Coordinates of C-alpha atoms in Angstrom, one line a residue:
Chain A
M10 CA 66.0 12.5 -31.9
K11 CA 68.0 15.2 -30.0
R12 CA 70.0 15.9 -33.1
F13 CA 66.9 16.2 -35.2
K14 CA 65.3 18.7 -32.7
R15 CA 68.5 20.8 -32.8
L16 CA 68.3 20.7 -36.6
L17 CA 64.8 22.0 -36.6
R18 CA 66.1 25.1 -34.9
N19 CA 68.2 25.7 -38.0
F20 CA 66.0 28.0 -40.2
A21 CA 67.3 26.9 -43.5
F22 CA 66.9 23.2 -42.7
T23 CA 63.3 23.6 -41.5
F24 CA 62.4 25.8 -44.5
G25 CA 63.9 23.1 -46.8
L26 CA 62.1 20.4 -45.0
V27 CA 58.7 22.2 -45.2
L28 CA 59.2 22.9 -49.0
T29 CA 60.2 19.3 -49.6
V30 CA 57.3 17.8 -47.6
L31 CA 54.9 20.1 -49.6
L32 CA 56.5 18.9 -52.8
V33 CA 56.1 15.3 -51.9
L34 CA 52.6 15.8 -50.7
A35 CA 51.7 17.6 -53.9
A36 CA 53.0 14.7 -55.9
L37 CA 51.3 12.0 -53.9
A38 CA 48.0 13.8 -53.5
A39 CA 47.9 15.3 -57.0
P40 CA 44.4 13.9 -57.8
L41 CA 43.0 15.3 -54.6
L42 CA 44.8 18.6 -54.6
S43 CA 44.5 19.7 -58.2
P44 CA 41.2 21.6 -58.7
Y45 CA 40.8 20.5 -62.3
D46 CA 41.9 17.8 -64.7
P47 CA 45.4 18.9 -65.9
D48 CA 44.7 17.8 -69.5
V49 CA 41.2 19.2 -70.0
Q50 CA 41.3 22.1 -72.5
D51 CA 39.0 25.0 -72.8
T52 CA 40.3 26.8 -75.9
S53 CA 37.6 29.5 -75.6
R54 CA 39.4 30.7 -72.4
R55 CA 43.1 30.3 -73.4
L56 CA 45.7 32.5 -71.7
E57 CA 43.1 33.7 -69.1
A58 CA 44.8 35.5 -66.2
P59 CA 44.6 34.2 -62.6
S60 CA 41.2 34.5 -61.1
H61 CA 39.1 33.1 -58.1
E62 CA 38.0 30.3 -60.3
H63 CA 41.5 29.5 -61.7
L64 CA 44.0 30.7 -59.0
L65 CA 47.0 30.6 -61.4
G66 CA 45.2 31.2 -64.6
L67 CA 44.8 29.1 -67.8
D68 CA 47.5 28.2 -70.3
D69 CA 47.8 28.5 -74.1
L70 CA 45.3 25.6 -74.5
G71 CA 43.0 26.7 -71.8
R72 CA 44.2 24.2 -69.2
D73 CA 44.3 25.1 -65.5
V74 CA 47.9 26.1 -64.6
L75 CA 47.6 25.2 -60.9
S76 CA 46.5 21.7 -61.7
R77 CA 49.3 21.2 -64.2
I78 CA 51.9 22.5 -61.6
V79 CA 50.5 20.0 -59.0
W80 CA 50.7 17.1 -61.5
G81 CA 54.0 18.4 -62.7
A82 CA 55.4 17.7 -59.2
R83 CA 54.8 14.0 -59.9
V84 CA 56.9 14.1 -63.1
S85 CA 59.7 16.1 -61.3
L86 CA 59.8 13.7 -58.4
R87 CA 59.5 10.6 -60.6
V88 CA 62.6 11.7 -62.6
G89 CA 64.4 12.9 -59.5
F90 CA 63.9 9.6 -57.5
S91 CA 64.6 7.4 -60.5
V92 CA 67.8 9.2 -61.3
V93 CA 69.0 9.2 -57.8
I94 CA 68.2 5.5 -57.2
L95 CA 69.8 4.4 -60.5
A96 CA 72.8 6.6 -60.1
S97 CA 73.5 5.8 -56.5
L98 CA 73.2 2.1 -57.0
L99 CA 75.5 2.1 -59.9
G100 CA 77.9 4.7 -58.4
V101 CA 78.1 3.0 -55.0
T102 CA 78.7 -0.4 -56.5
L103 CA 81.4 0.7 -58.9
G104 CA 83.0 3.0 -56.4
A105 CA 83.1 0.2 -53.8
I106 CA 84.6 -2.2 -56.3
A107 CA 87.2 0.3 -57.5
G108 CA 88.2 1.3 -54.0
Y109 CA 88.2 -2.1 -52.4
F110 CA 90.0 -4.1 -55.2
G111 CA 92.1 -1.3 -56.6
G112 CA 94.3 -2.3 -59.6
A113 CA 92.7 -2.6 -63.0
A114 CA 89.1 -2.2 -61.7
D115 CA 90.1 1.1 -60.1
V116 CA 91.9 2.4 -63.2
I117 CA 89.0 1.6 -65.5
V118 CA 86.2 3.0 -63.3
M119 CA 88.2 6.2 -62.5
R120 CA 89.1 6.8 -66.1
I121 CA 85.5 6.5 -67.2
C122 CA 84.6 9.0 -64.4
D123 CA 87.3 11.4 -65.6
I124 CA 85.9 11.3 -69.2
L125 CA 82.3 11.8 -68.0
L126 CA 83.4 14.7 -65.8
A127 CA 85.2 16.3 -68.7
F128 CA 81.9 17.2 -70.2
P129 CA 80.5 20.4 -68.8
G130 CA 77.2 20.3 -66.9
I131 CA 74.4 18.5 -68.7
L132 CA 76.0 18.6 -72.1
L133 CA 76.4 14.8 -72.1
A134 CA 72.8 14.3 -71.0
I135 CA 71.7 16.6 -73.9
A136 CA 73.8 14.5 -76.3
L137 CA 72.3 11.3 -75.1
V138 CA 68.7 12.5 -75.2
A139 CA 69.5 13.8 -78.7
V140 CA 70.3 10.4 -80.0
L141 CA 68.0 8.3 -77.9
G142 CA 65.0 10.6 -78.6
P143 CA 63.2 12.8 -76.1
S144 CA 61.1 10.9 -73.5
L145 CA 60.7 10.7 -69.8
N146 CA 62.6 7.4 -69.6
N147 CA 65.4 8.6 -71.8
V148 CA 65.8 11.7 -69.6
I149 CA 66.1 9.4 -66.6
L150 CA 68.6 7.2 -68.4
A151 CA 70.7 10.1 -69.6
L152 CA 70.8 11.9 -66.2
A153 CA 71.6 8.6 -64.4
T154 CA 74.4 8.0 -66.9
I155 CA 76.1 11.2 -65.8
G156 CA 74.9 11.1 -62.2
W157 CA 76.7 8.0 -60.9
V158 CA 80.1 9.5 -61.2
G159 CA 79.7 11.6 -58.0
Y160 CA 78.7 8.6 -55.9
A161 CA 81.5 6.5 -57.3
R162 CA 84.2 9.0 -56.5
L163 CA 82.7 9.6 -53.0
V164 CA 82.4 5.9 -52.2
R165 CA 85.8 5.0 -53.6
G166 CA 87.5 7.7 -51.5
Q167 CA 85.8 6.5 -48.3
V168 CA 86.4 2.8 -49.1
L169 CA 90.1 3.6 -49.6
K170 CA 90.2 5.0 -46.1
V171 CA 88.1 2.3 -44.5
R172 CA 89.9 -0.6 -46.2
E173 CA 93.0 -0.1 -44.1
M174 CA 91.1 0.0 -40.8
E175 CA 91.9 -2.8 -38.4
Y176 CA 88.4 -4.1 -38.1
V177 CA 88.3 -4.7 -41.9
T178 CA 91.7 -6.6 -41.6
A179 CA 90.2 -8.5 -38.7
A180 CA 87.1 -9.5 -40.7
K181 CA 89.3 -10.7 -43.5
A182 CA 91.5 -12.6 -41.1
L183 CA 88.4 -14.4 -39.8
G184 CA 87.8 -15.6 -43.3
A185 CA 85.1 -13.2 -44.5
K186 CA 84.8 -13.0 -48.3
S187 CA 85.2 -9.7 -50.2
P188 CA 81.5 -9.1 -50.9
R189 CA 80.7 -9.7 -47.2
V190 CA 83.5 -7.4 -46.1
I191 CA 82.3 -4.7 -48.5
V192 CA 78.6 -5.0 -47.6
R193 CA 78.9 -5.5 -43.9
H194 CA 81.9 -3.5 -42.9
V195 CA 82.8 -1.0 -45.6
L196 CA 79.5 0.3 -47.0
P197 CA 77.8 1.2 -43.6
N198 CA 80.6 3.8 -43.2
V199 CA 79.6 5.6 -46.4
V200 CA 75.8 5.6 -45.9
N201 CA 75.7 9.1 -44.5
P202 CA 77.5 11.0 -47.2
V203 CA 75.6 9.0 -49.8
I204 CA 72.3 10.2 -48.3
V205 CA 73.4 13.8 -48.4
M206 CA 74.6 13.4 -51.9
A207 CA 71.3 11.8 -52.9
T208 CA 69.3 14.7 -51.4
L209 CA 71.4 17.3 -53.3
G210 CA 71.2 15.0 -56.4
L211 CA 67.5 15.0 -56.2
A212 CA 67.5 18.8 -56.5
G213 CA 70.0 18.5 -59.4
A214 CA 68.0 15.9 -61.2
I215 CA 64.8 18.0 -60.9
L216 CA 66.6 21.0 -62.3
S217 CA 68.2 19.1 -65.1
E218 CA 64.9 17.5 -66.1
A219 CA 63.3 21.0 -66.2
S220 CA 66.3 22.2 -68.3
L221 CA 66.0 19.4 -70.8
S222 CA 62.2 19.8 -71.0
F223 CA 62.7 23.5 -71.4
L224 CA 64.9 22.8 -74.4
G225 CA 62.2 20.5 -75.8
L226 CA 64.4 17.4 -75.1
G227 CA 62.6 16.1 -72.1
V228 CA 59.1 15.1 -71.2
Q229 CA 56.8 15.4 -74.2
P230 CA 53.3 17.0 -74.2
P231 CA 50.7 16.7 -73.0
T232 CA 52.4 15.3 -69.8
P233 CA 52.7 18.3 -67.5
S234 CA 56.3 19.1 -66.8
W235 CA 57.4 22.4 -65.2
G236 CA 60.2 22.9 -67.7
A237 CA 58.0 22.3 -70.7
M238 CA 55.4 24.6 -69.2
L239 CA 58.0 27.3 -69.1
T240 CA 58.8 26.8 -72.8
A241 CA 55.2 27.4 -73.6
G242 CA 55.1 30.3 -71.3
R243 CA 58.1 31.9 -73.0
R244 CA 56.1 32.2 -76.2
Y245 CA 53.4 34.3 -74.5
L246 CA 55.6 36.7 -72.6
G247 CA 53.9 40.1 -72.4
L248 CA 50.5 38.5 -73.3
A249 CA 50.2 36.0 -70.4
N250 CA 53.1 36.3 -68.1
H251 CA 51.6 33.9 -65.5
L252 CA 52.5 31.0 -67.9
A253 CA 56.2 31.6 -67.3
I254 CA 56.1 33.0 -63.7
F255 CA 54.3 30.1 -61.8
P256 CA 56.0 27.0 -63.2
G257 CA 59.4 28.7 -62.8
A258 CA 58.5 29.6 -59.2
A259 CA 57.6 25.9 -58.6
I260 CA 61.0 24.7 -59.9
M261 CA 62.9 27.3 -57.8
L262 CA 61.0 26.4 -54.6
A263 CA 61.5 22.7 -55.1
V264 CA 65.2 23.0 -55.9
M265 CA 65.8 25.5 -53.1
G266 CA 64.0 23.3 -50.6
L267 CA 66.0 20.2 -51.4
N268 CA 69.3 22.1 -51.4
F269 CA 68.5 23.6 -48.0
L270 CA 67.5 20.1 -46.7
G271 CA 70.7 18.6 -48.1
D272 CA 72.8 21.3 -46.6
G273 CA 71.2 20.8 -43.2
L274 CA 71.7 17.1 -43.4
I275 CA 75.5 17.5 -44.0
D276 CA 75.7 19.1 -40.5
A277 CA 73.3 16.6 -38.9
L278 CA 74.7 13.3 -40.3
D279 CA 78.3 14.0 -40.3
P280 CA 79.9 17.5 -40.5
K281 CA 83.3 16.1 -41.3
Y282 CA 82.0 15.2 -44.8
R283 CA 81.3 18.9 -45.6
K284 CA 84.4 19.2 -47.6
D285 CA 83.3 16.3 -49.8
F286 CA 80.4 18.3 -51.3
Chain B
M17 CA 106.9 25.3 -64.8
T18 CA 107.6 23.6 -68.2
Q19 CA 107.5 20.2 -66.5
Y20 CA 104.2 21.1 -64.9
I21 CA 102.7 22.1 -68.3
I22 CA 104.0 18.9 -69.9
R23 CA 102.6 16.8 -67.1
R24 CA 99.2 18.5 -67.4
L25 CA 99.2 18.1 -71.2
L26 CA 100.0 14.4 -71.0
Q27 CA 97.1 14.0 -68.6
M28 CA 94.8 15.6 -71.1
I29 CA 95.5 13.2 -73.9
P30 CA 93.6 10.1 -72.6
I31 CA 90.6 12.3 -71.5
T32 CA 90.4 14.0 -74.9
L33 CA 90.6 10.6 -76.6
G34 CA 87.9 9.3 -74.3
I35 CA 85.7 12.3 -75.2
L36 CA 86.3 11.8 -78.9
T37 CA 85.4 8.1 -78.6
L38 CA 82.3 8.9 -76.7
I39 CA 81.1 11.5 -79.3
F40 CA 82.0 9.1 -82.1
S41 CA 79.8 6.4 -80.4
L42 CA 76.8 8.7 -80.1
I43 CA 75.6 8.0 -83.6
H44 CA 75.7 4.3 -82.9
L45 CA 73.5 4.7 -79.8
I46 CA 70.5 5.8 -82.0
P47 CA 68.0 3.0 -81.4
G48 CA 67.5 0.7 -84.4
D49 CA 69.3 1.3 -87.6
P50 CA 70.8 4.8 -87.4
A51 CA 70.7 5.3 -91.2
V52 CA 66.9 4.5 -91.2
Q53 CA 66.3 6.9 -88.3
I54 CA 68.3 9.7 -89.9
A55 CA 66.8 9.3 -93.3
G56 CA 63.4 9.6 -91.6
E57 CA 60.3 7.4 -91.6
G58 CA 59.1 6.2 -95.0
A59 CA 62.4 7.0 -96.7
R60 CA 63.2 5.1 -99.8
P61 CA 65.8 2.3 -99.5
E62 CA 68.2 4.3 -101.8
D63 CA 68.0 7.3 -99.5
V64 CA 68.8 5.1 -96.5
H65 CA 71.7 3.7 -98.4
A66 CA 72.9 7.2 -99.3
V67 CA 72.8 8.2 -95.6
R68 CA 74.7 5.1 -94.7
V69 CA 77.4 5.8 -97.2
A70 CA 77.6 9.5 -96.4
L71 CA 78.2 8.7 -92.8
G72 CA 80.4 5.8 -93.5
L73 CA 78.1 3.5 -91.6
D74 CA 78.7 0.8 -94.2
Q75 CA 82.3 0.4 -93.1
P76 CA 83.5 -1.8 -90.2
L77 CA 83.4 0.0 -86.9
W78 CA 87.2 0.3 -86.4
K79 CA 87.5 1.8 -89.9
Q80 CA 84.8 4.3 -89.1
Y81 CA 86.7 5.3 -86.0
I82 CA 90.0 5.7 -87.7
T83 CA 88.4 7.8 -90.5
Y84 CA 86.7 9.9 -87.8
L85 CA 89.9 10.6 -86.1
D86 CA 91.7 11.2 -89.4
H87 CA 89.0 13.7 -90.5
L88 CA 89.2 15.5 -87.1
A89 CA 93.0 15.8 -87.4
H90 CA 92.4 17.5 -90.7
G91 CA 89.8 19.9 -89.3
N92 CA 87.0 18.1 -91.1
L93 CA 84.0 17.9 -88.8
G94 CA 81.6 16.6 -91.4
T95 CA 78.8 18.0 -93.6
S96 CA 75.5 19.2 -92.3
F97 CA 72.4 17.3 -93.4
R98 CA 70.3 20.4 -93.2
T99 CA 72.4 22.9 -95.1
G100 CA 74.8 20.6 -97.0
T101 CA 77.7 22.8 -96.0
S102 CA 80.6 22.1 -93.8
V103 CA 79.6 22.0 -90.1
A104 CA 82.9 23.6 -89.2
K105 CA 81.8 26.8 -91.0
E106 CA 78.5 27.0 -89.2
I107 CA 80.4 26.6 -85.9
R108 CA 82.9 29.3 -86.8
D109 CA 80.0 31.6 -87.5
R110 CA 78.3 30.9 -84.2
Y111 CA 81.3 30.5 -81.9
P112 CA 82.0 34.2 -81.4
A113 CA 78.5 34.9 -80.2
T114 CA 78.8 32.3 -77.5
I115 CA 82.1 33.5 -76.3
Q116 CA 80.8 37.1 -76.4
L117 CA 77.9 36.0 -74.2
A118 CA 80.2 34.1 -71.8
L119 CA 82.5 37.1 -71.4
G120 CA 79.5 39.4 -71.0
S121 CA 78.2 37.2 -68.1
M122 CA 81.6 37.1 -66.5
L123 CA 81.8 40.9 -66.6
V124 CA 78.3 41.1 -65.0
A125 CA 79.3 38.6 -62.3
L126 CA 82.5 40.5 -61.5
L127 CA 80.8 43.9 -61.4
V128 CA 78.3 42.5 -58.8
A129 CA 80.5 40.1 -56.9
F130 CA 83.5 42.3 -56.2
P131 CA 81.8 45.1 -54.4
L132 CA 79.3 42.8 -52.7
G133 CA 81.9 40.2 -51.6
I134 CA 84.3 42.9 -50.3
I135 CA 81.7 44.8 -48.4
S136 CA 80.3 41.7 -46.8
A137 CA 83.8 40.5 -45.8
I138 CA 84.6 43.9 -44.2
Y139 CA 81.2 44.1 -42.4
R140 CA 80.9 40.4 -41.8
N141 CA 77.8 39.2 -39.8
S142 CA 76.2 42.6 -40.2
W143 CA 72.9 43.2 -42.1
I144 CA 74.8 43.9 -45.3
D145 CA 76.5 40.5 -45.1
N146 CA 73.1 38.9 -44.5
V147 CA 71.6 40.6 -47.5
A148 CA 74.5 39.5 -49.6
R149 CA 74.1 35.9 -48.3
F150 CA 70.4 36.0 -49.2
F151 CA 71.2 37.3 -52.7
A152 CA 73.8 34.5 -53.2
L153 CA 71.3 31.9 -52.1
I154 CA 68.6 33.2 -54.5
G155 CA 71.2 33.5 -57.2
V156 CA 72.3 29.8 -57.2
S157 CA 68.7 28.5 -56.8
M158 CA 67.1 30.6 -59.5
P159 CA 67.0 28.6 -62.8
S160 CA 68.2 30.7 -65.7
F161 CA 65.2 29.7 -67.8
W162 CA 63.0 31.4 -65.2
F163 CA 65.2 34.4 -64.4
G164 CA 65.6 35.2 -68.2
P165 CA 61.9 35.4 -68.9
L166 CA 61.4 37.5 -65.7
L167 CA 64.0 39.9 -67.0
I168 CA 62.3 40.0 -70.4
I169 CA 58.9 40.8 -68.7
A170 CA 60.4 43.6 -66.6
F171 CA 63.0 45.2 -68.9
A172 CA 61.9 44.4 -72.4
I173 CA 58.1 44.4 -72.3
N174 CA 56.9 46.4 -69.3
H175 CA 59.8 48.9 -69.7
P176 CA 61.1 48.4 -73.2
W177 CA 64.7 49.4 -72.5
F178 CA 66.3 46.3 -74.1
P179 CA 65.3 44.1 -77.0
V180 CA 63.4 40.9 -76.2
S181 CA 65.7 38.6 -78.2
G182 CA 68.3 38.4 -80.9
R183 CA 71.8 39.9 -81.3
E184 CA 71.1 42.6 -83.8
G185 CA 70.7 45.4 -81.2
G186 CA 74.4 45.7 -80.5
F187 CA 75.3 46.4 -76.9
K188 CA 71.7 46.6 -75.7
S189 CA 70.9 43.1 -76.9
I190 CA 73.7 41.4 -74.8
V191 CA 72.7 43.0 -71.5
L192 CA 69.7 40.8 -70.5
P193 CA 71.3 37.5 -71.6
S194 CA 74.5 38.4 -69.8
V195 CA 72.6 39.3 -66.6
T196 CA 70.6 36.1 -66.8
M197 CA 73.7 33.9 -67.1
G198 CA 75.9 36.0 -64.9
L199 CA 73.6 35.9 -61.8
A200 CA 74.5 32.4 -60.7
L201 CA 78.2 33.1 -61.2
A202 CA 77.9 36.4 -59.3
A203 CA 76.3 34.5 -56.4
I204 CA 79.1 31.9 -56.3
L205 CA 81.8 34.6 -56.6
T206 CA 80.3 36.8 -54.0
R207 CA 80.5 34.0 -51.5
M208 CA 84.0 33.0 -52.6
I209 CA 85.4 36.6 -52.2
R210 CA 83.6 37.1 -48.9
V211 CA 85.0 33.8 -47.4
S212 CA 88.4 34.3 -48.8
L213 CA 88.8 37.9 -47.8
A214 CA 87.3 37.4 -44.4
E215 CA 90.0 34.7 -43.8
E216 CA 92.8 37.0 -44.9
L217 CA 91.5 39.9 -42.8
N218 CA 92.0 37.7 -39.7
Q219 CA 95.6 37.1 -40.5
L220 CA 98.4 38.6 -38.4
Y221 CA 100.0 40.4 -41.3
V222 CA 96.9 42.6 -41.7
T223 CA 96.9 43.4 -38.0
T224 CA 100.7 44.2 -38.2
A225 CA 100.2 46.5 -41.2
I226 CA 97.4 48.4 -39.4
A227 CA 99.6 48.5 -36.2
K228 CA 102.4 50.0 -38.2
G229 CA 100.2 52.8 -39.3
V230 CA 98.8 51.7 -42.7
T231 CA 95.3 52.9 -43.2
R232 CA 92.6 50.2 -42.9
A233 CA 91.6 50.7 -46.5
K234 CA 95.2 50.2 -47.7
A235 CA 95.5 47.1 -45.5
I236 CA 92.4 45.7 -47.1
F237 CA 93.0 46.6 -50.7
R238 CA 96.8 46.5 -50.9
H239 CA 97.5 43.5 -48.7
A240 CA 94.6 41.3 -47.9
L241 CA 92.7 41.5 -51.2
K242 CA 95.7 40.4 -53.2
N243 CA 96.0 37.1 -51.3
A244 CA 92.3 36.6 -51.1
L245 CA 92.0 36.7 -54.9
I246 CA 94.1 33.6 -55.5
P247 CA 91.3 31.0 -55.1
V248 CA 88.8 33.4 -56.7
I249 CA 90.8 33.6 -60.0
T250 CA 90.8 29.9 -60.3
I251 CA 87.1 29.5 -59.6
L252 CA 86.5 32.2 -62.2
A253 CA 88.5 30.4 -64.8
L254 CA 86.8 27.1 -64.0
Q255 CA 83.4 28.7 -64.1
F256 CA 84.0 30.0 -67.6
G257 CA 83.8 26.5 -68.8
S258 CA 80.4 25.9 -67.2
L259 CA 79.2 29.2 -68.7
L260 CA 79.4 27.3 -72.0
T261 CA 76.6 24.9 -71.0
G262 CA 74.7 27.7 -69.4
A263 CA 74.8 29.3 -72.8
I264 CA 72.8 26.5 -74.3
I265 CA 69.8 27.5 -72.2
T266 CA 70.3 31.2 -72.2
E267 CA 70.8 31.3 -76.0
Q268 CA 67.5 29.5 -76.3
I269 CA 65.7 32.0 -74.1
F270 CA 66.9 35.1 -75.9
S271 CA 67.2 33.5 -79.4
W272 CA 70.9 34.3 -79.2
P273 CA 72.6 33.0 -82.4
G274 CA 75.4 31.1 -80.7
L275 CA 76.7 27.5 -80.5
G276 CA 74.2 26.4 -77.9
R277 CA 71.2 27.4 -80.0
L278 CA 72.9 25.8 -83.0
L279 CA 73.1 22.6 -81.0
V280 CA 69.5 22.6 -80.0
Q281 CA 68.4 23.5 -83.5
S282 CA 70.4 20.6 -84.9
I283 CA 69.0 18.2 -82.4
T284 CA 65.4 19.2 -83.4
T285 CA 66.2 18.7 -87.1
R286 CA 68.2 15.5 -86.4
D287 CA 71.2 17.0 -88.1
Y288 CA 73.6 14.5 -86.4
P289 CA 77.0 15.6 -87.8
Q290 CA 76.2 19.2 -86.6
V291 CA 75.1 17.8 -83.2
Q292 CA 78.3 15.8 -82.9
A293 CA 80.5 18.7 -84.0
S294 CA 78.8 21.2 -81.7
I295 CA 79.2 18.9 -78.7
L296 CA 82.8 18.2 -79.6
V297 CA 83.7 21.9 -79.8
I298 CA 81.9 22.8 -76.5
A299 CA 83.6 19.9 -74.7
L300 CA 87.0 20.7 -76.1
T301 CA 86.7 24.3 -75.2
Y302 CA 85.8 23.3 -71.7
I303 CA 88.9 21.0 -71.4
L304 CA 91.1 23.8 -72.7
V305 CA 89.7 26.4 -70.4
N306 CA 90.2 24.0 -67.5
F307 CA 93.7 23.3 -68.6
F308 CA 94.5 27.0 -68.7
S309 CA 92.9 27.6 -65.3
D310 CA 95.1 24.9 -63.9
L311 CA 98.2 26.6 -65.3
L312 CA 97.0 29.9 -63.9
Y313 CA 96.6 28.3 -60.5
G314 CA 100.2 27.1 -60.8
V315 CA 101.3 30.6 -61.6
V316 CA 99.4 32.4 -58.8
D317 CA 100.1 29.7 -56.2
P318 CA 103.5 28.1 -56.7
R319 CA 102.8 25.5 -54.1
I320 CA 100.4 23.7 -56.4
K321 CA 103.2 22.7 -58.8
L322 CA 104.9 20.7 -56.2
E323 CA 101.9 18.4 -55.7

């Protein structure tokens, strides 16, 4: 608690926390918060500029932009959380196995990591979505496929260190089986850096989903996604700038909030892991 | 040095082979029968068969793989479904535009990061340093697909100084895409230069130089900056690789006729040979750039070679 209070005095962390809470609230309370139905079209009023009635204006099909941004938070967070959960489960498991058992398991897992890391940025995700077809689930699958590598490498590194500790040797000497040693004695040591990586990973996944949707490879219409809204907005630059400005601002605030939060958490949970990120 | 280069080259072989295998497998990841999917819904059986034969999908997997590697070794990247021409030709046409954009962004990043990084290191913890830090923070958080359109609104529509899109306008047309892509890199570099130079300025050799009568400016630029640049050069080389993926999005924003735009267009038209080849070329360029940046690191910091 003391540590948390000290953290709150850190401006970046508090700012990040506030933005993240707002993001989660928007996603959870979307039906209550959004002033209009995000899918209802009023084509007679397309591209209308922001007004008292529609605070952020109307889009190219006459839908309320604010409502679509609020509902878009759901899509972003759904992708973000799904990717982080899938990637961390897979990454932690494989990283723990590779680090604990070493040998062939280690070589195989690490070589797969090397190959996946040899692809720049989201190129591999783009490739996967290209063959699997653009959809929300395929975006999650593609991002999780490239996302687990970071966790695996982090966990493997920590496990290699912990494996040699005396208490692990003691547990083994007392007859504990490998799975028990890993789950009870090794993994609790890597929880903190994994939490930090997951927070930063959430920001990364949201940004990647927006990028894929912007390229037309992500969430398909009419589901409101911030990235896809920006693509539509790009077509009306000069005519209706609000279509590009507001969804982009939403993405930036969400990503910035989570990055600040993650950065603050590094100091709070365990500063000695800073070099790992 | 030769030993170091050979070791790094040998390390590259399994990774490159892994990448080739992964890209080869892509087409087999298409749900259902790839040939049916590629030929399109409602295609006649003979069309599906033609696609299957054209892609060699009627052959056993191992044979397909060997053929794939053999073709690659001979520079044959396949034939485009859309244009019927060699995909390698299309890539050759588009590649220079992407490299040009990447170099342009790097130039923008350097022009911004050097003065800003040096000033904030000299005046560390002053208001200038804080402004630079804030800029860096905005720079890394701002998605290019937002920053790009904002630049278009400001400098192509409201003040029509630069073209909205395309590459036909010569120098003017590369400015906005380069600034869009260079911003994030500028932010990272500014921080790198600031941290690295600030560290060097605290070293005793700088104090000694000043004590011996060297001017402060000379101590900074002649002595400290030289050492501070070692990590910066490596980051710069490494980042060049990530500019290639950045180009996929930036080219889309500005309709820049490069490799990234070609990739997205081929995905939309389900031109799989073109998709595979574009991904391959981007990935291989990335590996090569990383390889050279490793070598560069070895040259500027001889301690690395010993590891």
